[in-house]
Structures are given as structure tokens and as C-alpha cells.
PDB file of C-alpha atoms and ligand atoms in Angstrom:
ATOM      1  CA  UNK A   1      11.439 -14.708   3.214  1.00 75.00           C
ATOM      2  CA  UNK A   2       8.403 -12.700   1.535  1.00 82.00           C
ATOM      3  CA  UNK A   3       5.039 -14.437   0.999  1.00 92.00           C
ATOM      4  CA  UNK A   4       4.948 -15.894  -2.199  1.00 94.00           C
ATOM      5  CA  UNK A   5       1.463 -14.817  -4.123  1.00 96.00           C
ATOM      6  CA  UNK A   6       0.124 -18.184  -3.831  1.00 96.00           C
ATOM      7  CA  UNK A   7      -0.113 -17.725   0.023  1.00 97.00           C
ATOM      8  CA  UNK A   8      -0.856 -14.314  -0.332  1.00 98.00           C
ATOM      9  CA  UNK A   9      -3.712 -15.005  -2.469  1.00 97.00           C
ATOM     10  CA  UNK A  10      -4.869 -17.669  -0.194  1.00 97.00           C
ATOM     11  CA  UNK A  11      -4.347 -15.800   3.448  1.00 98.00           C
ATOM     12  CA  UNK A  12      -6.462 -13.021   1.370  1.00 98.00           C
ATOM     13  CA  UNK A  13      -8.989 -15.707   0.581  1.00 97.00           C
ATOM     14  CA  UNK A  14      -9.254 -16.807   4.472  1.00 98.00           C
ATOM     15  CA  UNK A  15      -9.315 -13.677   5.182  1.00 98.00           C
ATOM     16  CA  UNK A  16     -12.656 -12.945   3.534  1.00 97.00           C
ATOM     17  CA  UNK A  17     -13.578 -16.881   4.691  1.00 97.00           C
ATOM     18  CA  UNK A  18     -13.680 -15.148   8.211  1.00 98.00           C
ATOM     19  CA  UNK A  19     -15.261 -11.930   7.963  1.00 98.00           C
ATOM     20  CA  UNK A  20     -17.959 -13.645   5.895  1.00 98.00           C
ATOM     21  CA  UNK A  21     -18.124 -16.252   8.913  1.00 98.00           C
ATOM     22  CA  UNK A  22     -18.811 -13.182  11.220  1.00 98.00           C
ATOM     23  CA  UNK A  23     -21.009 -11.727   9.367  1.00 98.00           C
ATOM     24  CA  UNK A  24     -22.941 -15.101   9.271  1.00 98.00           C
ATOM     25  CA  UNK A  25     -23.207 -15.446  13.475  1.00 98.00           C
ATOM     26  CA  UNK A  26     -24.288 -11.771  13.602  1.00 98.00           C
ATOM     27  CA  UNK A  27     -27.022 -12.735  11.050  1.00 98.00           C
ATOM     28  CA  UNK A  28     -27.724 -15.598  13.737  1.00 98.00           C
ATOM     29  CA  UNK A  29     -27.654 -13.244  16.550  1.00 98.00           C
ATOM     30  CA  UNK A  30     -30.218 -11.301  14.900  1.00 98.00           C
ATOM     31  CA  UNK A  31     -32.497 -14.415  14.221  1.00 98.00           C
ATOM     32  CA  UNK A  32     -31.912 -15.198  17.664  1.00 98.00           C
ATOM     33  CA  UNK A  33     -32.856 -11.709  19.257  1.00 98.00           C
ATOM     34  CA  UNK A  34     -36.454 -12.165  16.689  1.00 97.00           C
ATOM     35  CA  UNK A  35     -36.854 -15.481  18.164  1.00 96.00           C
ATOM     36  CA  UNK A  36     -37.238 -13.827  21.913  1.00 96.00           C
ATOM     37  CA  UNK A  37     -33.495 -15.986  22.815  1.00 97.00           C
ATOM     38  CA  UNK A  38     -31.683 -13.188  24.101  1.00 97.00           C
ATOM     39  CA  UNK A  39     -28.743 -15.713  25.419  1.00 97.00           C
ATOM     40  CA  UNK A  40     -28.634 -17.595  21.654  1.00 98.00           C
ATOM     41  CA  UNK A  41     -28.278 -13.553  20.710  1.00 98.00           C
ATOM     42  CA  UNK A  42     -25.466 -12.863  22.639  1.00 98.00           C
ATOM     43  CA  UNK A  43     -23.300 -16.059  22.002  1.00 98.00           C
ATOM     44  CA  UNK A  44     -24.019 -15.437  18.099  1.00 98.00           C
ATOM     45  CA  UNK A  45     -22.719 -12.344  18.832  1.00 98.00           C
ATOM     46  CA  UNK A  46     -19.834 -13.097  20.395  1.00 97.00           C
ATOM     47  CA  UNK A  47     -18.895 -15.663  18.424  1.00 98.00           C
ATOM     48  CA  UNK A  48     -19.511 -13.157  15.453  1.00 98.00           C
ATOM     49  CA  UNK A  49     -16.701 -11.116  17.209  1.00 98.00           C
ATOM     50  CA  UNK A  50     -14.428 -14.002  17.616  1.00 98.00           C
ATOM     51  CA  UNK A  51     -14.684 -14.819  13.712  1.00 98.00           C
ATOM     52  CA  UNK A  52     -13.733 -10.875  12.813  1.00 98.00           C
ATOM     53  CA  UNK A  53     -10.466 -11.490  15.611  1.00 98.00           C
ATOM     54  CA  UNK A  54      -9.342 -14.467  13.313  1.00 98.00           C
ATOM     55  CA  UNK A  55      -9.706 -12.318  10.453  1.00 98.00           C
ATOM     56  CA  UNK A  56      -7.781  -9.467  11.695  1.00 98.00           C
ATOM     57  CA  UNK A  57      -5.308 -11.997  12.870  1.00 98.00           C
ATOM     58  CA  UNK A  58      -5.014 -13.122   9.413  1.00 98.00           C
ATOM     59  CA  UNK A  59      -4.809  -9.861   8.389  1.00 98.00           C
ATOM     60  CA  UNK A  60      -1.994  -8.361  10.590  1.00 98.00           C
ATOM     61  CA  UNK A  61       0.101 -11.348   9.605  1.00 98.00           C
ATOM     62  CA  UNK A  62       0.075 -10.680   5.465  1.00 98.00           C
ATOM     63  CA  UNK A  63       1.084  -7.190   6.484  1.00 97.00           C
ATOM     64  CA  UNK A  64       3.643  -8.312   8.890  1.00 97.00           C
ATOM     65  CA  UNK A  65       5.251 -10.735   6.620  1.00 97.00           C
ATOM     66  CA  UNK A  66       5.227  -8.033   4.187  1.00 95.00           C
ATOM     67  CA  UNK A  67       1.719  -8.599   1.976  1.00 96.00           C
ATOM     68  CA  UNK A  68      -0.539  -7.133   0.851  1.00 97.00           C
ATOM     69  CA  UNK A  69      -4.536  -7.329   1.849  1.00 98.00           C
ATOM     70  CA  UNK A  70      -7.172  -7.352  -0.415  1.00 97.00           C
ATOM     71  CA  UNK A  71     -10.764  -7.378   0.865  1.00 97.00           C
ATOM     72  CA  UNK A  72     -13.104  -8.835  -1.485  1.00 94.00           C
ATOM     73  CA  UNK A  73     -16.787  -9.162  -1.450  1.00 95.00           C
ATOM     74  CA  UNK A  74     -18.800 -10.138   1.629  1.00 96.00           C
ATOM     75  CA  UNK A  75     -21.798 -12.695   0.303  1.00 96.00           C
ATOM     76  CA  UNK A  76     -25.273 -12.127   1.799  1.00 97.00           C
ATOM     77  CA  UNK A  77     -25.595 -14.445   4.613  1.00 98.00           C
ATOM     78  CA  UNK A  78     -28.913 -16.854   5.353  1.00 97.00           C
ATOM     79  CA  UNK A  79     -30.890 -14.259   7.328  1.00 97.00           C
ATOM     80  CA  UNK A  80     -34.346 -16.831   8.775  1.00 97.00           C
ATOM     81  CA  UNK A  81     -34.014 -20.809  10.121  1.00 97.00           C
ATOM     82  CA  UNK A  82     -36.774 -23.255  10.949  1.00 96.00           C
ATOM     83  CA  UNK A  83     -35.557 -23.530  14.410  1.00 96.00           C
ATOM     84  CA  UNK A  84     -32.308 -23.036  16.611  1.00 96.00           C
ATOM     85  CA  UNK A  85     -31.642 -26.185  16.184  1.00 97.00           C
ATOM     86  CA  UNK A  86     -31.187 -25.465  12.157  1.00 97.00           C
ATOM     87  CA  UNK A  87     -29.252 -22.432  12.797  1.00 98.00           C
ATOM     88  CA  UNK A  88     -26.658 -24.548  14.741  1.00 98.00           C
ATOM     89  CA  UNK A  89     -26.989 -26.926  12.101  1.00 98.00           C
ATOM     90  CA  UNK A  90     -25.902 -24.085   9.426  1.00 98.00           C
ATOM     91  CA  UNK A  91     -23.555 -22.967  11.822  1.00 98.00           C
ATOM     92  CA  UNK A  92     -21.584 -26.674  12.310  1.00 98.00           C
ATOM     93  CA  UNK A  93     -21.688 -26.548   8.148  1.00 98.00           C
ATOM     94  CA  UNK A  94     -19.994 -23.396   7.910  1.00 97.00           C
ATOM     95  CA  UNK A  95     -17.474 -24.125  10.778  1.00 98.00           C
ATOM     96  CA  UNK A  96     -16.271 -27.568   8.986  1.00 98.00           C
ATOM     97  CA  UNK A  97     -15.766 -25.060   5.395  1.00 97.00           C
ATOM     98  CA  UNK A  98     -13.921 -23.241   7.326  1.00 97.00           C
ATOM     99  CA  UNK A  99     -11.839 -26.151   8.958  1.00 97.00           C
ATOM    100  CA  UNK A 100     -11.435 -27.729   4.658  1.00 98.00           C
ATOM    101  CA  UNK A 101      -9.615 -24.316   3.744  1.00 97.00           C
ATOM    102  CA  UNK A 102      -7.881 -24.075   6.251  1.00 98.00           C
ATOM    103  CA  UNK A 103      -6.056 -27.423   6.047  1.00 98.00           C
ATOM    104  CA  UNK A 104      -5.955 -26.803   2.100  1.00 98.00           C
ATOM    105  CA  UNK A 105      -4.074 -23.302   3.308  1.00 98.00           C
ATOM    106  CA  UNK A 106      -1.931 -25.483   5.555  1.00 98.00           C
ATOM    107  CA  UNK A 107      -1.241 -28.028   2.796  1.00 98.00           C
ATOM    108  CA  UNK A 108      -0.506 -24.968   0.508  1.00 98.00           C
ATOM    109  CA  UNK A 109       2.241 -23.943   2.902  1.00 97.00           C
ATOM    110  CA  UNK A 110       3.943 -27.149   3.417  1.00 97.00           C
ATOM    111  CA  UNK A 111       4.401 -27.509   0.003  1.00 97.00           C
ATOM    112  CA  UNK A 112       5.810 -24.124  -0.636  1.00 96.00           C
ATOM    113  CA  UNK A 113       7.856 -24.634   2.324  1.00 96.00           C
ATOM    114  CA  UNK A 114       6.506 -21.521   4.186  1.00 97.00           C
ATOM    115  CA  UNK A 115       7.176 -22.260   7.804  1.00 96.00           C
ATOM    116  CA  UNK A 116       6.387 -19.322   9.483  1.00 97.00           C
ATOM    117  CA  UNK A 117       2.783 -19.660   8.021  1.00 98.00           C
ATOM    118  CA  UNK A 118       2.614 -23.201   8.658  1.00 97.00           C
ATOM    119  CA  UNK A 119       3.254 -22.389  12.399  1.00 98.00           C
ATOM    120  CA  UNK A 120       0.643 -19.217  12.016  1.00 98.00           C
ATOM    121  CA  UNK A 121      -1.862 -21.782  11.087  1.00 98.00           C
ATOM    122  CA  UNK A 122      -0.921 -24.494  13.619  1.00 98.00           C
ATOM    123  CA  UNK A 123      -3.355 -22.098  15.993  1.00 98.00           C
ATOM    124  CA  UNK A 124      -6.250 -22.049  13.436  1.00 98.00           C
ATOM    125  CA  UNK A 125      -6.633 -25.797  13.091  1.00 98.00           C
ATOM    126  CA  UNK A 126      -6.932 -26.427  16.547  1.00 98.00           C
ATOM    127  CA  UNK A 127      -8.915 -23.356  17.101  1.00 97.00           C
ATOM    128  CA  UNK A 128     -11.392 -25.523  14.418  1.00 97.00           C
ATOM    129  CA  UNK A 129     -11.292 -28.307  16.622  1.00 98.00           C
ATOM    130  CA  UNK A 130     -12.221 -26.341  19.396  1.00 96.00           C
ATOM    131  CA  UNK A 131     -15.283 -24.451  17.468  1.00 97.00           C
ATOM    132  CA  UNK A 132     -16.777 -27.447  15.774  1.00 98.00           C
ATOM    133  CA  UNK A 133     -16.538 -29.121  19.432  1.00 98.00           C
ATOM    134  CA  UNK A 134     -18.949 -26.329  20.704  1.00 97.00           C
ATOM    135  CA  UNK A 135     -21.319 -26.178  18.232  1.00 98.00           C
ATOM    136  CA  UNK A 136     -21.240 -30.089  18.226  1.00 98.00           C
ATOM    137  CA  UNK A 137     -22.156 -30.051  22.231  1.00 97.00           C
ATOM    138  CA  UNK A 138     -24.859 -27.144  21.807  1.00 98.00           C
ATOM    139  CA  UNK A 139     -26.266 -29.481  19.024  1.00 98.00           C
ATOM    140  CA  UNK A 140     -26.292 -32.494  21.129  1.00 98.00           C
ATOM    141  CA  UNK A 141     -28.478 -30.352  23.630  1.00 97.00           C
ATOM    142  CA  UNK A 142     -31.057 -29.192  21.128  1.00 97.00           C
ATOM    143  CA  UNK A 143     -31.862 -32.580  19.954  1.00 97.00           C
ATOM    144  CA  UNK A 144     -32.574 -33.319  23.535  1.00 96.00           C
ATOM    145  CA  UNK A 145     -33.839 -30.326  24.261  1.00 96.00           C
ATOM    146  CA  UNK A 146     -36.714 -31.027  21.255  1.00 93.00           C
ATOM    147  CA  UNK A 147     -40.270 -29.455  21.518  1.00 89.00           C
ATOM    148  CA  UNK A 148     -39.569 -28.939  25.103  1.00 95.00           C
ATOM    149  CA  UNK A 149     -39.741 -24.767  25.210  1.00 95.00           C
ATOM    150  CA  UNK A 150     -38.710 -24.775  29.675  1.00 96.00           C
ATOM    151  CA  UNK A 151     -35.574 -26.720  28.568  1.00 97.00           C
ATOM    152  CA  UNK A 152     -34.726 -24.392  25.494  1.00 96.00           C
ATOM    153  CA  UNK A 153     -34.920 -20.944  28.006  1.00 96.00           C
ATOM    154  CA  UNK A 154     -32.562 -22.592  29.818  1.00 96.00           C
ATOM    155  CA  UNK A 155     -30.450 -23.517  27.716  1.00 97.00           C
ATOM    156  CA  UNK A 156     -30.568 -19.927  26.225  1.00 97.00           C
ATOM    157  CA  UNK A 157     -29.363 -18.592  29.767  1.00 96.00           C
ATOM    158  CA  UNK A 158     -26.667 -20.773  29.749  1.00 96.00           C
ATOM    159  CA  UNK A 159     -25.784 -19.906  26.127  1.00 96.00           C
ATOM    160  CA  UNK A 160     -26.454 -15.980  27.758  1.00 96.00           C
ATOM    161  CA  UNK A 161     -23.285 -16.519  30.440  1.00 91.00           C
ATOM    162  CA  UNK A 162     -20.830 -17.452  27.778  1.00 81.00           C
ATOM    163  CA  UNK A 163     -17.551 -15.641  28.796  1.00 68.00           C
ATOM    164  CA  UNK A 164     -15.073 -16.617  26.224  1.00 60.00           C
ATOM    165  CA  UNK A 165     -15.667 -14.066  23.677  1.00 46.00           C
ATOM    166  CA  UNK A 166     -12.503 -12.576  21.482  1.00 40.00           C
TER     167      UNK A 166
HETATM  168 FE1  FEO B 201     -12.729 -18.576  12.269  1.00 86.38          FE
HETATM  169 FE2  FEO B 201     -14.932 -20.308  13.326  1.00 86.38          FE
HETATM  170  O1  FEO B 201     -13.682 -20.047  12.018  1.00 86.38           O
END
């Protein structure tokens, strides 16, 4: 069974969803590096290269199932932020657009009664549950963290260590 061009047009749009997702963490990890919080730096960065792993995911499954990929345009992404605490804030925001399309994607695929990439996207919604989690728990930190710059450094080194990356 070949994609139909709904899906096709839709994987292509999540597809873009993620790349422009990467592009916003590296813009964070670039904040973060002008803010003197090397360890923010690195986890934006590594999360940036987590985002562009999703995409390519994406992207090697239209071609396997036969599709065709279409980049589009990559939007500009918010380059400065009031605090870390903001960026994460922007960062949760863009997660949970991420999470809407892709349940609409998933939605989309039920009702065209396109299992395989129903069962593609099974790993993308929980890898949403997992994402939002994190930025949820780093966020939960920064408000207690506050004004308090001794607690932020260490919570940069911590952010520093993160081992998970794609
Ligand atoms: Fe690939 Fe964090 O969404």
C-alpha cells in the first residue's frame, strides 16, 4: 500500500515541524552559550540534534513507503529570552505544537486506515510524552531555582552531563 497524498502531504509537513524544532533549540543553545550557561548550551544542542533525528526519521519513512519529500521553508526562530526560565517556557510551547500535529497526523492515519504509519507514529507520541516531561521537570527547577544565580550554575552542570542525545 503507497502513501496516499494526504499523508504524504502531512509526513512532509512534520517533517518541516521538526527541522524547524531543531533549528529552534540550536537558537537556544546559542542564547544559552551568550548567557555564560555552557551546560543550558549543550543540552539545547543536543536536543537540537535529537529534533533533526525525528526529522530524518520522518524522512526515511516517506521514502521507504515509497514518497516523496519535499522540504519547505524553515521560519526564523526567536533568537533573545528574558531569562532561561522563558526559553524553557518557549521551549514547553513548541514541544506541546509539536505533540497537537502529531496526534492530528495520527488521527489522519486512522481514518485513512494507514497502519503502518499509525504504528510509525505510535513512537512519536510517546516520544512527546517523554520531551514535554523534561522540559516540564527543568521548569519546575527554574521556578525554584528563582533569582538564586549558585543554584542556576548548578543546575547548568547538571543540564551540562546530559547523555541522552540522538
Ligand atoms: Fe520532535 Fe521534540 O519534537
Amino acid at each position: 500500500m503507497s502513501l496516499n497524498n494526504k499523508i504524504e502531504e502531512a509526513l512532509n509537513q512534520q517533517i518541516q515541524s521538526e527541522f524547524y524544532s531543531s533549528y529552534v533549540y540550536l537558537s537556544m543553545s546559542g542564547y544559552s552559550d551568550s548567557q555564560n550557561l555552557p551546560g543550558f548550551a549543550a543540552w539545547m544542542r543536543a536536543q537540537s540534534e535529537e529534533e533533526r533525528g525525528h526529522a530524518m526519521r520522518l524522512f526515511d519513512y516517506v521514502q521507504n513507503r515509497g514518497g516523496r519529500v519535499r522540504l519547505g521553508r524553515i521560519a526564523q526562530p526567536r533568537l533573545d529570552f528574558e531569562s532561561p526560565r522563558v526559553m524553557f517556557e518557549e521551549a514547553l510551547r513548541q514541544e506541546q505544537s509539536v505533540t497537537r500535529t502529531i496526534h492530528e497526523l495520527y488521527r489522519l492515519a486512522q481514518e485513512e486506515k494507514d497502519y503502518p504509519t499509525e504504528v510509525e507514529l505510535q513512537w512519536f507520541v510517546q516520544e512527546q510524552v517523554e520531551e514535554e516531561k523534561t522540559i516540564l521537570d527543568i521548569l519546575a527547577q527554574l521556578a525554584m531555582i528563582g533569582d538564586q544565580p549558585a543554584a542556576l550554575v548548578m543546575l547548568d552542570h547538571r543540564l551540562g552531563g546530559r547523555t541522552d542525545e540522538a
